[in-house]
Amino acid sequence: MKKLPPNTISPAVLDGLAADATNLLKELISTPSFSREEKDTADLLESFLKQNEIVPNRIFNNVWAKMKSYDSTKPTLLLNSHHDTVKPNAGYTLDPFEPMEKDGKLFGLGSNDAGGCLVSLLSVFLYFREIDCPFNIIFVASAEEEISGKNGMEALLVTLPSIDFAIVGEPTKMEMAVAEKGLMVLDCKSTGAAGHAARDEGENAIYLAIKDVQWFREFQFPKVSDFLGPIHMAVTSIETSNKAHNMVPDTCTFIVDIRVNELYTFKEILKTIQENIKSEVVPRSVRLKPSGISTLHPLVMAGTKLGLISYGSPTLSDMALMPFPALKIGPGDSARSHTADEYIFTEEIKKGIELYIALIKNLKAELENS
């Protein structure tokens, strides 16, 4: 059982926040918001803020707000989660856009990743708007998180007031992800020579690619991070442009997903790869670097005093784009993300709100006593 401070929040207030958050999440589920297509959920969030007498701001489909008591002389805490979703996979048996409650679960696309976190953090933002704190609080509902798009958090950060530290809402079972792996995606191409499949002609680019694919499968970078573990490489797609059964393909392309710990630079990883495979290698991006926050940071210390567990996350979030300390934590379970018939327990939303409030109250005490 987590160690909550006494009188963290009254049961009646908590029940009201949880009910409002769940109702908002149902509206979000009912409103398709695929990455780069989040206009309607951005409109919905703007409307919700206005109904609660908060002035919303908007950059592209990112919606953000600051408290009326914002004071530029104080440090600023960012509360962030995203409102875009992936597209539903073929395994869905339920309507992904029809919120349904059953056995304590709320089903719907984006319910777990990251709608539950988003509405919980928004509830917390509203709760603290009347509480005097030694820091400002800014709320951000970001877009394009699922594709690490340039019109999401990256575009928003250049316009926001100065941020000192952040809570990033992602489904972590309310455990503290104090570090997360970076991401580098590689487009690789092997080149052979075309020929007729019936004769021993040409050089099959698929066979050349297979040798490199096998290297990615077997190679292990020697440095292993205490929090993030080893670098992980996975070939996730392979194809040729050849549609004829009787032609040896002269090119074969494949994609590699690489999850990077903090012990290597992207340049070092690329150098090792290029020294060991024959295929041409082109990185799509080198901007999604590993990120983390010190376990001695007041935000982490505040969570530790609640008995919250710390760990390193293998998955990426907007935390990777933040040039300030950030803690990833939220209700829900990452194992449910992007799965068919996605769901979150409504009790997880309630408990998430309660723990977020306790975390921020502990942070308030940490800073007031420092």
Coordinates of N, CA and C in Angstrom, one line a residue, residues 248-366:
V248 N 15.2 -12.5 -59.7 CA 16.0 -12.4 -58.6 C 16.1 -10.9 -58.3
P249 N 15.7 -10.4 -57.0 CA 15.7 -9.0 -56.7 C 17.1 -8.4 -56.6
D250 N 17.2 -7.2 -57.1 CA 18.5 -6.5 -57.0 C 18.6 -5.6 -55.8
T251 N 17.5 -5.3 -55.1 CA 17.5 -4.6 -53.9 C 16.6 -5.2 -52.9
C252 N 16.9 -5.0 -51.6 CA 16.1 -5.4 -50.5 C 16.2 -4.4 -49.4
T253 N 15.1 -3.9 -48.9 CA 15.1 -2.9 -47.8 C 14.5 -3.5 -46.6
F254 N 15.1 -3.1 -45.4 CA 14.5 -3.5 -44.1 C 14.7 -2.4 -43.1
I255 N 13.8 -2.4 -42.1 CA 13.8 -1.4 -41.1 C 14.3 -2.0 -39.7
V256 N 15.0 -1.2 -39.0 CA 15.5 -1.7 -37.7 C 15.1 -0.7 -36.6
D257 N 14.5 -1.2 -35.6 CA 14.1 -0.4 -34.4 C 15.2 -0.6 -33.3
I258 N 15.8 0.5 -32.9 CA 16.9 0.4 -31.9 C 16.6 1.2 -30.7
R259 N 16.5 0.5 -29.5 CA 16.2 1.2 -28.3 C 17.5 1.4 -27.5
V260 N 17.9 2.6 -27.2 CA 19.2 3.0 -26.9 C 19.3 3.4 -25.4
N261 N 20.3 2.8 -24.7 CA 20.6 3.2 -23.3 C 21.5 4.4 -23.3
E262 N 21.8 5.0 -22.1 CA 22.5 6.2 -22.0 C 24.0 6.0 -22.1
L263 N 24.5 4.8 -22.3 CA 25.9 4.5 -22.3 C 26.6 4.7 -23.6
Y264 N 25.8 4.8 -24.7 CA 26.3 5.0 -26.0 C 25.7 6.2 -26.7
T265 N 26.5 6.9 -27.6 CA 25.9 7.9 -28.4 C 25.4 7.3 -29.7
F266 N 24.4 7.9 -30.3 CA 23.9 7.4 -31.6 C 25.1 7.2 -32.6
K267 N 26.0 8.2 -32.6 CA 27.2 8.1 -33.5 C 28.0 6.8 -33.3
E268 N 28.2 6.4 -32.0 CA 28.9 5.2 -31.7 C 28.2 4.0 -32.2
I269 N 26.9 4.0 -32.0 CA 26.1 2.8 -32.4 C 26.1 2.7 -33.9
L270 N 25.9 3.8 -34.6 CA 26.0 3.8 -36.1 C 27.3 3.3 -36.6
K271 N 28.4 3.7 -36.0 CA 29.7 3.3 -36.4 C 29.9 1.8 -36.3
T272 N 29.4 1.2 -35.1 CA 29.5 -0.2 -34.9 C 28.7 -1.0 -36.0
I273 N 27.5 -0.5 -36.3 CA 26.7 -1.2 -37.3 C 27.3 -1.1 -38.6
Q274 N 27.8 0.0 -39.0 CA 28.4 0.2 -40.4 C 29.6 -0.6 -40.5
E275 N 30.3 -0.9 -39.4 CA 31.5 -1.7 -39.5 C 31.2 -3.2 -39.6
N276 N 30.0 -3.6 -39.3 CA 29.7 -5.0 -39.3 C 28.7 -5.5 -40.3
I277 N 28.0 -4.6 -41.0 CA 27.0 -5.1 -42.0 C 27.4 -4.5 -43.4
K278 N 26.9 -5.1 -44.5 CA 27.2 -4.6 -45.8 C 26.1 -3.7 -46.4
S279 N 24.9 -3.8 -45.8 CA 23.8 -3.0 -46.3 C 24.1 -1.5 -46.1
E280 N 23.5 -0.6 -46.9 CA 23.5 0.8 -46.7 C 22.6 1.2 -45.5
V281 N 23.0 2.1 -44.6 CA 22.3 2.4 -43.4 C 22.0 3.9 -43.4
V282 N 20.7 4.3 -43.2 CA 20.3 5.7 -43.1 C 19.4 5.8 -41.9
P283 N 19.9 6.6 -40.9 CA 19.0 6.8 -39.7 C 17.9 7.8 -40.1
R284 N 16.7 7.5 -39.6 CA 15.6 8.5 -39.9 C 15.7 9.7 -39.0
S285 N 16.2 9.5 -37.7 CA 16.3 10.6 -36.8 C 17.3 10.3 -35.7
V286 N 18.0 11.3 -35.2 CA 18.9 11.1 -34.1 C 18.6 12.1 -33.0
R287 N 17.3 12.5 -32.9 CA 16.9 13.4 -31.9 C 16.2 12.8 -30.7
L288 N 15.9 11.6 -30.8 CA 15.1 10.9 -29.7 C 16.1 10.2 -28.8
K289 N 16.8 10.9 -28.0 CA 17.9 10.4 -27.2 C 17.4 9.8 -25.9
P290 N 18.2 9.0 -25.2 CA 17.8 8.5 -23.9 C 17.6 9.7 -22.9
S291 N 16.7 9.6 -22.0 CA 16.4 10.7 -21.0 C 16.3 10.1 -19.6
G292 N 16.4 11.0 -18.7 CA 16.2 10.6 -17.3 C 16.2 11.7 -16.3
I293 N 16.0 11.4 -15.1 CA 16.0 12.3 -14.0 C 16.7 11.7 -12.8
S294 N 17.5 12.5 -12.1 CA 18.2 12.0 -10.9 C 17.3 11.4 -9.9
T295 N 17.7 10.3 -9.3 CA 16.9 9.8 -8.2 C 16.9 10.7 -6.9
L296 N 17.8 11.7 -6.9 CA 17.9 12.6 -5.8 C 17.1 13.9 -6.1
H297 N 16.5 14.0 -7.3 CA 15.7 15.2 -7.6 C 14.5 15.2 -6.7
P298 N 14.1 16.5 -6.3 CA 13.0 16.6 -5.3 C 11.7 15.9 -5.8
L299 N 11.5 15.9 -7.1 CA 10.3 15.2 -7.6 C 10.3 13.7 -7.4
V300 N 11.5 13.1 -7.6 CA 11.6 11.7 -7.4 C 11.6 11.4 -5.9
M301 N 12.3 12.2 -5.1 CA 12.3 12.1 -3.6 C 10.9 12.1 -3.1
A302 N 10.0 13.0 -3.7 CA 8.6 13.1 -3.2 C 7.9 11.8 -3.5
G303 N 8.2 11.2 -4.6 CA 7.6 9.9 -4.9 C 8.1 8.7 -4.1
T304 N 9.4 8.8 -3.8 CA 10.0 7.8 -3.0 C 9.4 7.7 -1.6
K305 N 9.1 8.9 -1.1 CA 8.4 9.0 0.3 C 7.0 8.5 0.3
L306 N 6.5 8.3 -0.9 CA 5.1 7.7 -1.0 C 5.3 6.2 -1.2
G307 N 6.5 5.7 -1.3 CA 6.7 4.2 -1.5 C 6.6 3.8 -2.9
L308 N 6.7 4.8 -3.9 CA 6.6 4.5 -5.3 C 7.9 3.9 -5.8
I309 N 7.8 2.9 -6.6 CA 9.0 2.2 -7.2 C 9.6 2.9 -8.3
S310 N 10.9 2.9 -8.5 CA 11.6 3.5 -9.6 C 12.1 2.4 -10.5
Y311 N 12.1 2.7 -11.8 CA 12.6 1.8 -12.8 C 13.0 2.5 -14.1
G312 N 13.6 1.8 -15.0 CA 14.0 2.3 -16.3 C 13.0 1.8 -17.4
S313 N 12.5 2.7 -18.2 CA 11.4 2.3 -19.2 C 12.0 2.0 -20.6
P314 N 11.6 0.9 -21.2 CA 12.1 0.6 -22.5 C 11.3 1.3 -23.6
T315 N 10.2 2.0 -23.3 CA 9.4 2.7 -24.3 C 9.7 4.2 -24.3
L316 N 9.3 4.8 -25.4 CA 9.6 6.2 -25.6 C 8.4 7.0 -25.3
S317 N 8.6 8.3 -24.9 CA 7.5 9.2 -24.7 C 8.0 10.6 -25.1
D318 N 7.2 11.7 -24.8 CA 7.6 13.0 -25.1 C 8.7 13.5 -24.1
M319 N 8.9 12.6 -23.1 CA 10.1 12.9 -22.1 C 11.4 13.0 -22.9
A320 N 11.5 12.3 -24.0 CA 12.8 12.3 -24.8 C 13.1 13.7 -25.4
L321 N 12.0 14.5 -25.6 CA 12.2 15.8 -26.2 C 12.4 16.9 -25.2
M322 N 12.3 16.6 -23.9 CA 12.4 17.6 -22.9 C 13.8 17.9 -22.4
P323 N 14.2 19.2 -22.5 CA 15.6 19.5 -22.0 C 15.6 19.9 -20.5
F324 N 14.7 19.3 -19.7 CA 14.7 19.6 -18.3 C 14.3 18.3 -17.6
P325 N 14.6 18.1 -16.3 CA 14.3 16.9 -15.6 C 12.8 16.5 -15.7
A326 N 12.5 15.2 -16.0 CA 11.1 14.8 -16.2 C 10.9 13.4 -15.6
L327 N 9.8 13.2 -15.0 CA 9.5 11.9 -14.4 C 8.3 11.3 -15.1
K328 N 8.4 10.1 -15.7 CA 7.3 9.5 -16.3 C 6.5 8.6 -15.4
I329 N 5.2 8.9 -15.2 CA 4.4 8.1 -14.3 C 3.0 8.3 -14.6
G330 N 2.2 7.2 -14.5 CA 0.7 7.4 -14.7 C 0.0 6.1 -14.5
P331 N -1.4 6.3 -14.4 CA -2.2 5.1 -14.2 C -2.3 4.3 -15.5
G332 N -2.7 3.0 -15.4 CA -2.7 2.1 -16.5 C -1.4 1.3 -16.6
D333 N -1.4 0.4 -17.6 CA -0.3 -0.5 -17.8 C 0.2 -0.5 -19.2
S334 N 1.5 -0.2 -19.4 CA 2.1 -0.1 -20.7 C 1.8 -1.4 -21.5
A335 N 1.7 -2.5 -20.9 CA 1.5 -3.8 -21.6 C 0.1 -3.8 -22.3
R336 N -0.8 -2.9 -22.0 CA -2.1 -2.9 -22.7 C -2.1 -1.9 -23.8
S337 N -1.0 -1.1 -23.9 CA -1.0 -0.1 -25.0 C -0.9 -0.7 -26.4
H338 N -1.7 -0.1 -27.3 CA -1.7 -0.6 -28.7 C -2.3 -2.0 -28.9
T339 N -2.9 -2.5 -27.8 CA -3.5 -3.8 -28.0 C -5.0 -3.8 -28.4
A340 N -5.5 -4.9 -28.9 CA -6.9 -4.9 -29.3 C -7.8 -4.8 -28.0
D341 N -8.9 -4.1 -28.1 CA -9.9 -4.0 -27.0 C -9.2 -3.4 -25.8
E342 N -8.4 -2.3 -26.1 CA -7.7 -1.6 -25.0 C -8.6 -1.1 -23.9
Y343 N -8.1 -1.1 -22.7 CA -8.9 -0.7 -21.6 C -8.1 -0.1 -20.4
I344 N -8.7 0.6 -19.5 CA -8.1 1.0 -18.3 C -9.2 0.7 -17.2
F345 N -8.7 0.4 -16.0 CA -9.7 0.2 -14.9 C -10.1 1.6 -14.4
T346 N -11.3 1.8 -14.2 CA -11.8 3.2 -13.7 C -11.1 3.4 -12.3
E347 N -10.9 2.4 -11.5 CA -10.3 2.6 -10.2 C -8.8 3.1 -10.4
E348 N -8.2 2.7 -11.5 CA -6.8 3.2 -11.7 C -6.8 4.7 -12.0
I349 N -7.8 5.2 -12.6 CA -7.9 6.6 -12.8 C -8.1 7.3 -11.4
K350 N -9.0 6.8 -10.6 CA -9.2 7.4 -9.3 C -7.9 7.4 -8.5
K351 N -7.2 6.2 -8.4 CA -6.0 6.1 -7.7 C -4.9 6.9 -8.3
G352 N -4.9 7.1 -9.6 CA -3.9 7.9 -10.3 C -4.0 9.4 -9.8
I353 N -5.2 9.9 -9.8 CA -5.5 11.2 -9.3 C -5.0 11.4 -7.9
E354 N -5.3 10.5 -7.0 CA -5.0 10.6 -5.6 C -3.4 10.6 -5.5
L355 N -2.7 9.7 -6.2 CA -1.3 9.6 -6.1 C -0.6 10.8 -6.7
Y356 N -1.1 11.3 -7.8 CA -0.5 12.5 -8.4 C -0.6 13.7 -7.4
I357 N -1.8 13.8 -6.8 CA -2.0 14.9 -5.8 C -1.0 14.8 -4.6
A358 N -0.9 13.5 -4.1 CA 0.0 13.3 -3.0 C 1.5 13.5 -3.5
L359 N 1.8 13.2 -4.7 CA 3.2 13.4 -5.2 C 3.5 14.9 -5.2
I360 N 2.5 15.7 -5.8 CA 2.8 17.1 -5.9 C 2.8 17.8 -4.5
K361 N 1.9 17.3 -3.6 CA 2.0 17.9 -2.2 C 3.3 17.6 -1.6
N362 N 3.8 16.4 -1.8 CA 5.2 16.0 -1.3 C 6.2 16.9 -1.9
L363 N 6.1 17.1 -3.2 CA 7.1 18.0 -3.9 C 7.0 19.4 -3.3
K364 N 5.8 19.9 -3.0 CA 5.6 21.2 -2.4 C 6.3 21.2 -1.1
A365 N 6.2 20.2 -0.2 CA 6.9 20.2 1.0 C 8.4 20.1 0.9
E366 N 8.8 19.3 -0.1 CA 10.3 19.2 -0.3 C 10.9 20.5 -0.6

